[in-house]
Amino acid sequence: MRNPRYGIIGTGRMAEKFVMTFQKGLVTEAELTGVSSDGGGRAEAFARAHGLKRWYNSYGELVRDPEIDIVYIANINDRHFDCCEMCIEAGKHILCEKPMFLRADEAQKLIGLARDAGLFMMEAMWTRFTPAFGKAMEWVAQGRIGTLRNISATLCAARSPVDFPRLYDPGRFGGALYDLGIYGIQLAQYFARGLKMKDIHSVKVSDPTGVDASTYLHLVYDGGLVGEIKCSIGWYACNEAWLCGDNGYIRIAPSFNFAQQVELYTQPFPAAGSLEPAKPADVYTKESPSGLEYEINHAAGCVKNGLHESPIMPLNESLEIARIFEQVQNEKEKRVCL
């Protein structure tokens, strides 16, 4: 089968990175055909600036083009549902930027429609597809850190409302949880596979606009596993993740959401009271000029092989993310206002 052809909905920052990934020759399993906007001549300007031969002045034009096989949805959060539904109606496979779903009822509807239509649909959770993240998966599966007991992830970066107005617009589902917290949630989900979530504890710090400037989550699973997640658009942090077991731990850093290095620490550790830092027993590094190439190739490979969803980022986990969003956002009594 020939390589599937991608078309892009949206002309923002993620669309630019998507195109750059193709231009650098990092995509081997797919081709890039064109880009669309919802008017204003943005698609033509984007296409000319990035050397694309096709542009469409509406999303509908792109999804109706028989030369497009997979649509990469790269516009803002509140447009994802409508665009996914449009793609399904047009018979197009979907790779949708995170968060793909904002509410559980929308997720259930779209998943049902895609499955009934026999179409591939995946949330573009690029983190899961990087080789370094895969190495962490491998070490945990091999029992290198023993039984996993704690998952900790922090992703915080101060974002100005002038430079990032979308993040401060509740009507467009802005805030830290949707934009940054989702990375920590998906990390906990993956490593808690097979365990039932028992409880969620959250504290939100609200911006005056009404969005969450910061959110702190505890996800409690059967067997005593706890996921601790911090996210904020109000302050900076060392954005790393830790997978902790009863025989060692794994550090994913820097920037765990763009995993390029993982470190494995196992016994013996420095004696109590020692100032000597622990030294990793193993280190895996795989730098990437983009990071998107792995999910782009994966989704295209799934389509070529006739899969309707990804085994690495399955639809039920995207549905669970939407359920967590709803539960956290409904916990008004735990909100702290600035």
PDB file of C-alpha atoms in Angstrom, residues 26 126-127 129-136 139 252-255 258-263 283-291 293-294:
ATOM      1  CA  LEU A  26      11.928  12.654   9.369  1.00  0.00           C
ATOM      2  CA  TRP A 126       3.578  12.679  20.867  1.00  0.00           C
ATOM      3  CA  THR A 127       5.217  11.941  24.238  1.00  0.00           C
ATOM      4  CA  PHE A 129       6.033   7.654  20.810  1.00  0.00           C
ATOM      5  CA  THR A 130       9.524   9.000  21.486  1.00  0.00           C
ATOM      6  CA  PRO A 131      12.237   6.328  21.814  1.00  0.00           C
ATOM      7  CA  ALA A 132      13.282   7.584  25.258  1.00  0.00           C
ATOM      8  CA  PHE A 133       9.749   7.209  26.577  1.00  0.00           C
ATOM      9  CA  GLY A 134       9.671   3.750  25.043  1.00  0.00           C
ATOM     10  CA  LYS A 135      12.844   2.868  26.949  1.00  0.00           C
ATOM     11  CA  ALA A 136      11.165   3.856  30.218  1.00  0.00           C
ATOM     12  CA  TRP A 139      12.521  -0.841  31.936  1.00  0.00           C
ATOM     13  CA  ILE A 252      12.607  11.268  32.567  1.00  0.00           C
ATOM     14  CA  ALA A 253      14.248  14.649  32.057  1.00  0.00           C
ATOM     15  CA  PRO A 254      14.581  17.287  30.883  1.00  0.00           C
ATOM     16  CA  SER A 255      11.059  18.100  29.646  1.00  0.00           C
ATOM     17  CA  PHE A 258       9.429  15.682  24.944  1.00  0.00           C
ATOM     18  CA  ALA A 259      11.346  12.713  26.323  1.00  0.00           C
ATOM     19  CA  GLN A 260      14.868  12.523  24.923  1.00  0.00           C
ATOM     20  CA  GLN A 261      16.701  11.058  27.925  1.00  0.00           C
ATOM     21  CA  VAL A 262      15.823   8.595  30.679  1.00  0.00           C
ATOM     22  CA  GLU A 263      17.926   7.472  33.628  1.00  0.00           C
ATOM     23  CA  VAL A 283      21.099   6.011  30.759  1.00  0.00           C
ATOM     24  CA  TYR A 284      19.338   6.109  27.409  1.00  0.00           C
ATOM     25  CA  THR A 285      19.495   9.203  25.193  1.00  0.00           C
ATOM     26  CA  LYS A 286      17.855   9.749  21.818  1.00  0.00           C
ATOM     27  CA  GLU A 287      17.749  13.355  20.696  1.00  0.00           C
ATOM     28  CA  SER A 288      15.206  14.450  18.110  1.00  0.00           C
ATOM     29  CA  PRO A 289      15.000  17.584  15.984  1.00  0.00           C
ATOM     30  CA  SER A 290      11.196  17.472  16.122  1.00  0.00           C
ATOM     31  CA  GLY A 291       9.649  14.718  18.213  1.00  0.00           C
ATOM     32  CA  GLU A 293       7.931  12.195  13.548  1.00  0.00           C
ATOM     33  CA  TYR A 294       7.276   9.156  15.731  1.00  0.00           C
TER      34      TYR A 294
END
